[in-house]
Coordinates of C-alpha atoms in Angstrom, one line a residue:
X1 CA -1.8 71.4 142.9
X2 CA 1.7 71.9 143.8
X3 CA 4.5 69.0 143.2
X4 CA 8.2 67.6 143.4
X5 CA 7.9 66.3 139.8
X6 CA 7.1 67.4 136.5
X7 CA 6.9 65.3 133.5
X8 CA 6.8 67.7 130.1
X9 CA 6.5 67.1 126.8
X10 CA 5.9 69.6 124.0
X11 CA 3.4 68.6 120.7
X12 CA 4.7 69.0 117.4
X13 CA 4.5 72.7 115.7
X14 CA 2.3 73.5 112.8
X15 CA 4.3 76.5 111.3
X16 CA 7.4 76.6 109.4
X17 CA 9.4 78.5 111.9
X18 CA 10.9 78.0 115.2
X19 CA 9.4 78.3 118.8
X20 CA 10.7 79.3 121.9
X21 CA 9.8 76.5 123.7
X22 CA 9.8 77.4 127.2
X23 CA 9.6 75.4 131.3
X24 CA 8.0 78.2 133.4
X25 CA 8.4 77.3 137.2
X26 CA 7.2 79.0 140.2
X27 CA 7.5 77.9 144.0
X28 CA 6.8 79.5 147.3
X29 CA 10.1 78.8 148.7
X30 CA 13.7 78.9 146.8
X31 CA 14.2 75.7 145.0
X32 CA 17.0 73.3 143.6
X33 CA 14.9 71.8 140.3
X34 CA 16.6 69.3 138.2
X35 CA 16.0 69.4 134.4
X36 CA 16.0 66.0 133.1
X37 CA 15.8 64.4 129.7
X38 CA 17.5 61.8 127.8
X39 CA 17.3 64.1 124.7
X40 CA 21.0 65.8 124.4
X41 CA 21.4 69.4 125.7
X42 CA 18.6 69.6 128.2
X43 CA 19.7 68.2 131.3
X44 CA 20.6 71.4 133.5
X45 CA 20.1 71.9 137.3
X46 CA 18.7 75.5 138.3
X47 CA 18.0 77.7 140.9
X48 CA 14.3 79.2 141.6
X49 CA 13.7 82.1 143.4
X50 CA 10.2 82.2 145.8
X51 CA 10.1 86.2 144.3
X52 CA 11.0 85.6 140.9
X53 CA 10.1 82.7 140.0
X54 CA 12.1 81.0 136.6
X55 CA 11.9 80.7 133.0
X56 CA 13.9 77.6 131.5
X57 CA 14.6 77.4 128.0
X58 CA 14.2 74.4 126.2
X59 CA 15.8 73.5 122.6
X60 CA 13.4 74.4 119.5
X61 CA 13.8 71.1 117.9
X62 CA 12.6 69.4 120.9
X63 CA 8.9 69.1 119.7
X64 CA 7.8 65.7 119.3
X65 CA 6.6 64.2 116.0
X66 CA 5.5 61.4 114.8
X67 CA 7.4 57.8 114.9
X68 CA 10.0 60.3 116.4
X69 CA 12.9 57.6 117.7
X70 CA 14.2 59.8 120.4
X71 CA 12.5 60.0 123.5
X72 CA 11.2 63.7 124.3
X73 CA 9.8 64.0 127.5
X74 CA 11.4 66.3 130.3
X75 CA 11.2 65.4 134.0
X76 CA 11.1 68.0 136.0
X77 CA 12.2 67.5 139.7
X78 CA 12.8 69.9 142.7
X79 CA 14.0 69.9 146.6
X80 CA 10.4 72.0 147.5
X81 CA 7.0 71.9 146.0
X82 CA 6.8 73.9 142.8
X83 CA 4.4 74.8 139.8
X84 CA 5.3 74.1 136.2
X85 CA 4.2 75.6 133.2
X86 CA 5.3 75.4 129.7
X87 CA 4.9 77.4 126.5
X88 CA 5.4 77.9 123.1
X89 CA 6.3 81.2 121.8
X90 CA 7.0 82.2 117.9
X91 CA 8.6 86.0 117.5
X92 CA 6.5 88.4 119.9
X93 CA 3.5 87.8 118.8
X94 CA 2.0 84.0 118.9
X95 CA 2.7 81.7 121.4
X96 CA 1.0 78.4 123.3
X97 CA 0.7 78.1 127.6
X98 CA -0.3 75.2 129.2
X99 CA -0.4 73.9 133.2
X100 CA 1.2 70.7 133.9
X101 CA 0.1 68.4 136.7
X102 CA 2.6 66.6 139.4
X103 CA 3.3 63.5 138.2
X104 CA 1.8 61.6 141.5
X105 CA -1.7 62.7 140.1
X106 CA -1.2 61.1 136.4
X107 CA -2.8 58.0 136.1
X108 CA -3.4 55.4 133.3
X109 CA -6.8 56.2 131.7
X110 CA -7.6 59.5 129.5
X111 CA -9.8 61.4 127.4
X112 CA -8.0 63.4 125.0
X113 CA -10.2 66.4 124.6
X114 CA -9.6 68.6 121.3
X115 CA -12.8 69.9 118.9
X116 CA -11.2 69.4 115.7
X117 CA -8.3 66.8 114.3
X118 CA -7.3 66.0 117.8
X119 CA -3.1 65.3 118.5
X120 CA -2.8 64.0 121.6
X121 CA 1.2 63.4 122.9
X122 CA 1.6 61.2 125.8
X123 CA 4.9 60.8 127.9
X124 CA 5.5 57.6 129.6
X125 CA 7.0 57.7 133.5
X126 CA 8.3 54.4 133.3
X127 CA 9.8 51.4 131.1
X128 CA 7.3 48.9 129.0
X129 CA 4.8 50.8 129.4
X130 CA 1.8 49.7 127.4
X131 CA 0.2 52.1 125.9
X132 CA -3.6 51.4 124.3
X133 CA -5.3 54.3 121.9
X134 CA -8.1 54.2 121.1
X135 CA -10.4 55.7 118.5
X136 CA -14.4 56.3 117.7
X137 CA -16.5 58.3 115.5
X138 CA -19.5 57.6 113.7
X139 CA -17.8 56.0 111.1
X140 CA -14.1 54.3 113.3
X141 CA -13.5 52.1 115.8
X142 CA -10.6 51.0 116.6
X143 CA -7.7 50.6 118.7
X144 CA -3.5 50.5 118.8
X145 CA -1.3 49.1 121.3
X146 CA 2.7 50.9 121.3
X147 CA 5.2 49.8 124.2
X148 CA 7.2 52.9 125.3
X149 CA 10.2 53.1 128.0
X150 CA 10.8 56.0 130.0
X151 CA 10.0 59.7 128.9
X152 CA 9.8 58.5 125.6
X153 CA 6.7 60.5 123.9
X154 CA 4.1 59.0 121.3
X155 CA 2.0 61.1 119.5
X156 CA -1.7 60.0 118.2
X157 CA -3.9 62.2 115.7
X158 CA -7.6 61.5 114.5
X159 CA -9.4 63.0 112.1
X160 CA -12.5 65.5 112.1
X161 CA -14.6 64.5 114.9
X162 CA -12.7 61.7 116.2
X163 CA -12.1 61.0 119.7
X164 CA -9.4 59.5 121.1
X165 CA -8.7 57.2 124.7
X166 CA -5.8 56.5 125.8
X167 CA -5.3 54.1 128.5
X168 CA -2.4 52.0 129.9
X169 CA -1.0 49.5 132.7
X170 CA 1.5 52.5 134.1
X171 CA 1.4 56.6 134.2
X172 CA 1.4 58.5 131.3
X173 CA 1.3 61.9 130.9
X174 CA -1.5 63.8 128.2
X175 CA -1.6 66.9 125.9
X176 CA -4.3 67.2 124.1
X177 CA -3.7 70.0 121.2
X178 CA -5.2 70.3 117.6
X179 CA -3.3 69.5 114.6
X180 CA -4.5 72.7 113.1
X181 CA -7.4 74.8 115.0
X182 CA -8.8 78.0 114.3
X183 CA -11.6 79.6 115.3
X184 CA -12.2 81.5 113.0
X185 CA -12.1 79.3 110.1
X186 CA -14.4 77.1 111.9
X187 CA -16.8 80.6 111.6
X188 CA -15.2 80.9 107.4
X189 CA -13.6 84.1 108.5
X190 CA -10.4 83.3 107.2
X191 CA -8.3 80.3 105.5
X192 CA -7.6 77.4 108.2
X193 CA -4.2 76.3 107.0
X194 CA -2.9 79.7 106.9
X195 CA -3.3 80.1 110.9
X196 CA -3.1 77.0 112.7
X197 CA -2.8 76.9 116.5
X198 CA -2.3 74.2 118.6
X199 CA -4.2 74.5 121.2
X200 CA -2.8 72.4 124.2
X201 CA -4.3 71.5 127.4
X202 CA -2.5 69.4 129.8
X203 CA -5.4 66.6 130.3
X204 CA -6.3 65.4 133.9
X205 CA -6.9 61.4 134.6
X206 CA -10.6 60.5 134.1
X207 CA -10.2 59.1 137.7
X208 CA -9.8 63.2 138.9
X209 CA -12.7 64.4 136.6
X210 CA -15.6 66.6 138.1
X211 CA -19.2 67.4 137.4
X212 CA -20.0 71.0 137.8
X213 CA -18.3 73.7 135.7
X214 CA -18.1 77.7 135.9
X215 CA -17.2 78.9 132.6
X216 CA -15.8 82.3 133.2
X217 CA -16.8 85.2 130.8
X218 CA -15.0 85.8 128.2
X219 CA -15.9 89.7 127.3
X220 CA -12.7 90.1 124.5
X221 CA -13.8 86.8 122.8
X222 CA -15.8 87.0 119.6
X223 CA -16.6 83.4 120.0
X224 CA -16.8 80.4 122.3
X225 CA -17.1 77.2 121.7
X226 CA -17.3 74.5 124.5
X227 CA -15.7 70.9 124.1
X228 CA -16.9 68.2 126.5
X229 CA -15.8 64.5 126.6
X230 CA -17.1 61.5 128.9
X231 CA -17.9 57.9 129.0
X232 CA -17.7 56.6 125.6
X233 CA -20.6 53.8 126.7
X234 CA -23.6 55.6 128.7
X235 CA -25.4 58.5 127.8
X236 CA -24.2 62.0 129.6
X237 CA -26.7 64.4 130.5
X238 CA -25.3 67.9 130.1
X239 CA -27.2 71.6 131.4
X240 CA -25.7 75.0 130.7
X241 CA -26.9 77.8 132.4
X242 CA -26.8 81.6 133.0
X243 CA -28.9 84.8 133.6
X244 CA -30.6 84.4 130.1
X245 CA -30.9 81.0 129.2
X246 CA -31.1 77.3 130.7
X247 CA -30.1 74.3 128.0
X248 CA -30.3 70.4 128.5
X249 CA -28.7 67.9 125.9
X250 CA -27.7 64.2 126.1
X251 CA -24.7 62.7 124.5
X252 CA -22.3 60.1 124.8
X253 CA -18.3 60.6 124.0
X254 CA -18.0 64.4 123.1
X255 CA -20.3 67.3 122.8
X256 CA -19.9 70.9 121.7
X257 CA -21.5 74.0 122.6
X258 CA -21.4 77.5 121.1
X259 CA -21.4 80.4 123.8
X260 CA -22.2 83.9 124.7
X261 CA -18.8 85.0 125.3
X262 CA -20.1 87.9 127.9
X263 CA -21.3 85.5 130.2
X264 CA -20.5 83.2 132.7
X265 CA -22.4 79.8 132.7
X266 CA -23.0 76.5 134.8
X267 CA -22.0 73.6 133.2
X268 CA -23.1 70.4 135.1
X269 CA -23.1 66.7 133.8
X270 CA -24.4 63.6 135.3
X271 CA -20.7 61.9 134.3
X272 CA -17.2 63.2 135.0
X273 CA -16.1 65.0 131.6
X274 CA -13.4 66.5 130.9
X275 CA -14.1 70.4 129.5
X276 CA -12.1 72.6 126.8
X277 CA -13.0 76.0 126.6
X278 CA -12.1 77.2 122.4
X279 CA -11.7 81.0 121.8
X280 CA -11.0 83.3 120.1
X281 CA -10.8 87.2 120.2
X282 CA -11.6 90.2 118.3
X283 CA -8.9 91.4 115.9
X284 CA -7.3 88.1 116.2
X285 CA -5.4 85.9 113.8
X286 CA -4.5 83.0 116.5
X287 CA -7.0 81.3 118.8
X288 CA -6.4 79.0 121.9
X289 CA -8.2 76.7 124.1
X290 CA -8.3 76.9 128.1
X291 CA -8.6 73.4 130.2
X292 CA -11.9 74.8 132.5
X293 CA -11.6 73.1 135.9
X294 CA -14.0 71.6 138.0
X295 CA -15.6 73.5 141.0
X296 CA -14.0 70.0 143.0
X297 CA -10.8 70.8 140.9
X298 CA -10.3 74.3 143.0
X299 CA -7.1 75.6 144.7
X300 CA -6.7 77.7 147.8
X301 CA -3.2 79.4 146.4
X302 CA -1.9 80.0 143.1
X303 CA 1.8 81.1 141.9
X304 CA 2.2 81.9 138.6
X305 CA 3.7 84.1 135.6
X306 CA 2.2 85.9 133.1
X307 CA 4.6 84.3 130.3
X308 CA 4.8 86.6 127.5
X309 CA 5.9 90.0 126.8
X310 CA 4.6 93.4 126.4
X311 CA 2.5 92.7 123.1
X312 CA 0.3 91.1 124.8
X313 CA -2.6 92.5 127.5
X314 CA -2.4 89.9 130.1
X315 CA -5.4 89.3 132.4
X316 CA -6.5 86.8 135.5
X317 CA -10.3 85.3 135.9
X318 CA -11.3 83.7 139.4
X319 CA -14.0 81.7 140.0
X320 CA -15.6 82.0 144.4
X321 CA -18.0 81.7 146.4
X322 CA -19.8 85.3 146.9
X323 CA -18.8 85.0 150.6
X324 CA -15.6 84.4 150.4
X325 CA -14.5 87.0 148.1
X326 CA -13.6 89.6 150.9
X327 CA -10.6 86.8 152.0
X328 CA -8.4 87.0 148.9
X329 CA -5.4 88.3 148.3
X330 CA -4.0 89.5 145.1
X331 CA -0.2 90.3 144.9
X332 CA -0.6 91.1 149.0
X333 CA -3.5 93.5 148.5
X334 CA -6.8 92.4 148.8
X335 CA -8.5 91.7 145.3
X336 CA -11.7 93.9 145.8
X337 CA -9.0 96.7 145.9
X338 CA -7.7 95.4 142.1
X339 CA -10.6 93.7 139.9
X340 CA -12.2 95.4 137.3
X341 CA -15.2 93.3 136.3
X342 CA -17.3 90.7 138.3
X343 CA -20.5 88.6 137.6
X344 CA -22.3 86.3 140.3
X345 CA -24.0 82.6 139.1
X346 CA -25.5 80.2 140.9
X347 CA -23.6 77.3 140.8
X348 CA -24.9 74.1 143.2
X349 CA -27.6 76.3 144.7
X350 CA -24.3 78.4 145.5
X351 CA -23.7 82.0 144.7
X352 CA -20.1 82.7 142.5
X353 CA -18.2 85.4 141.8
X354 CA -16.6 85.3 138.3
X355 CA -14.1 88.1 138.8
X356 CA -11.9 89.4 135.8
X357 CA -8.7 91.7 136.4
X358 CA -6.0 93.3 134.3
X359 CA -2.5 92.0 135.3
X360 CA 1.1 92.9 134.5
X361 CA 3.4 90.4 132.7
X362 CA 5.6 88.4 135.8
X363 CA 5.5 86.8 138.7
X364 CA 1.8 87.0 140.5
X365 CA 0.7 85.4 144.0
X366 CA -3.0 84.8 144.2
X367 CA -4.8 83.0 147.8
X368 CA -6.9 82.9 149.9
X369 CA -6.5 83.8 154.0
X370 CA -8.7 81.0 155.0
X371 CA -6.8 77.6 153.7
X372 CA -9.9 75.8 153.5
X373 CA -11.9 77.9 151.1
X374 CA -10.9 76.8 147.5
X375 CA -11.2 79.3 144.0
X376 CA -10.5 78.5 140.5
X377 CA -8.1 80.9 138.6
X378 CA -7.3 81.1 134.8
X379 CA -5.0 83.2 133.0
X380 CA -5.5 84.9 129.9
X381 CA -3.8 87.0 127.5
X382 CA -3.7 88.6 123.8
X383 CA -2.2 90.9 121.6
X384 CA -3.3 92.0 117.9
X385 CA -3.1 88.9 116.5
X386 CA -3.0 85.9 119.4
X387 CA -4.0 84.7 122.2
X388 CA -3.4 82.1 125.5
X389 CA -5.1 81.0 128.0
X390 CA -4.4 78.3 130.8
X391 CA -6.3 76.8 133.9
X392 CA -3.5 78.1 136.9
X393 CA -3.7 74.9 138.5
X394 CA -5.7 72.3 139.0
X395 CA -6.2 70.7 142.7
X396 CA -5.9 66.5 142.2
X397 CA -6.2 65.9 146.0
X398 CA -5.1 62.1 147.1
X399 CA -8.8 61.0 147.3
X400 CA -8.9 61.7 143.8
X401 CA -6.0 59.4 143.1
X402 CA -6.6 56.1 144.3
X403 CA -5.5 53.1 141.8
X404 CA -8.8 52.6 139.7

């Protein structure tokens, strides 16, 4: 899941204040990374330390918004393989995460997964690139075509229950983020407008898409609500299951699913979908949504840091096989040594751990001493009010990147 190149964009804000709008980078060796933008006063080369990792700072006004006529996306390129990250952070108490993927992994063909009044930013990678988007609900269907040059961003957004596809004849780039999502509005806990978050998952190409899903426990959260999208023209067959229950459903385009935030579930479709995990906690004003990856979407080593500050209580959730849990490594010690909760599913007539742990905010190295056995690894944190969440990477091996 590792790369030489980055592209990055960053969706419009929903509040009236300004973010801290953030490139987090991590790498295994020291790096030379080039920051890259046509955008004035964010080209800058830096150094990243293997043991410290870096956090690049990006201007606030830098968001993209609609019919914006400057181009907005950041390339991110570096001597050694790296890991980017970006976020969004407002005071000390709200902020946004999201993983990127290397840019030899993007593709032309997307679902842009949100639940609710979907935005979905794309950044093209190259000049007249053709960009098709496409929308379809029960009562639209239709499609627009926009030519974009190089790292110049376009934003779509679709109303309640709208999905969005976005395809074109070279790479783009896709967040998917909500124009205004809260999960506890969507429960009539409090007002909607009043405590928007935007949600963003950095999408992978339908051509990388899986089948089989853990879904990770999420014990903080007071609710869950799971976001599935697939072929827009044959019927998906979807099953969720866990210790207590065993659920079937077919759909075609999207799906939604509420769940019991304690426990971990199955998820397995007959199509490659794309799933977004929506939460949100107890005591909180914000919520987020977490990009859930694949069991074939599993990594074997994982750099990253927590990216906020002390308000918040950050944590780290891994998804592996029972067998191999004795083999990982957590900050150099071995993880049964560190985790404070664990669950086992079956998952592909497999036993899983789903292992949750406490971690401190910085730099945290997370693998495996076998390289061929592959985990999954999400990062979560909150404070009083907020909360983030992000898949840690995402593996997109070549065989999942031939031209379609």
């Amino acid at each position: 899941h590792t790369g030489n190149e980055y592209a990055v964009m960053f969706p419009q804000t929903h509040l009236e204040t300004e973010y801290d709008l953030q490139i987090i980078i991590t790498s295994r060796e020291d790096a030379i990374v080039d920051i890259l933008s046509p955008y004035p006063g964010v080209n800058q080369t830096v150094n990243v330390k293997s043991t410290e990792g870096l956090i690049v700072h990006i201007p606030s006004n830098f968001t993209s918004w609609f019919n914006d006529t400057y181009s907005k996306g950041i390339l991110v390129k570096s001597n050694k393989q790296i890991s980017v990250y970006g976020s969004a952070q407002r005071e000390s108490t709200y902020g946004e995460a999201f993983m990127t993927i290397p840019t030899r992994f993007l593709s032309n063909a997307y679902y842009a997964a949100s639940y609710n009044y979907t935005l979905a930013t794309v950044v093209a990678l190259h000049d007249d690139t053709q960009l098709n988007k496409s929308y379809t609900s029960s009562f639209l269907n239709s499609t627009l075509q926009e030519t974009l040059s190089s790292l110049k961003t376009d934003d779509s957004v679709s109303s309640r229950r709208t999905s969005i596809q976005l395809t074109s004849n070279k790479q783009i780039g896709v967040i998917a983020s909500s124009r205004c999502f809260n999960q506890f509005a969507r429960l009539k806990k409090v007002p909607s407008k009043k405590y928007c978050s935007q949600a963003l998952s950095y999408i992978p190409p339908i051509r990388a898409l899986g089948n089989v899903f853990i879904i990770p426990q999420m014990a903080k959260a007071n609710s869950s609500l799971l976001h599935i999208e697939s072929d827009w023209k044959t019927h998906n067959y979807v099953l969720f299951r866990n210790e207590v229950s065993n659920e079937t459903a077919n759909f075609t385009i999207d799906y939604q699913h509420e769940l019991e935030p304690g426990l971990p579930y199955v998820m397995e479709t007959s199509l490659p979908s794309v799933a977004v995990l929506f939460i949100g906690l107890a005591k909180s004003t914000y919520s987020t949504s977490i990009l859930i990856p694949s069991i074939r979407q599993y990594s074997n080593h994982y750099k990253f840091i927590a990216p906020f500050n002390s308000n918040f209580q950050h944590s780290a959730i891994i998804m592996i096989e029972n067998k191999h849990v004795n083999g990982l490594k957590f900050d150099g010690q071995p993880l049964k040594s560190v985790y404070t909760d664990s669950k086992t599913i079956n998952a592909e007539n497999t036993l899983y751990e789903v292992i949750s742990m406490n971690i401190t905010e910085g730099l945290h190295d997370v693998h495996h001493v076998e390289n061929d056995v592959t985990f999954g690894l999400i990062a979560l944190g909150f404070s009083a009010t907020d909360v983030y969440g992000f898949p840690v990477g995402l593996y997109l091996g070549e065989e999942n990147c031939k031209d379609q």
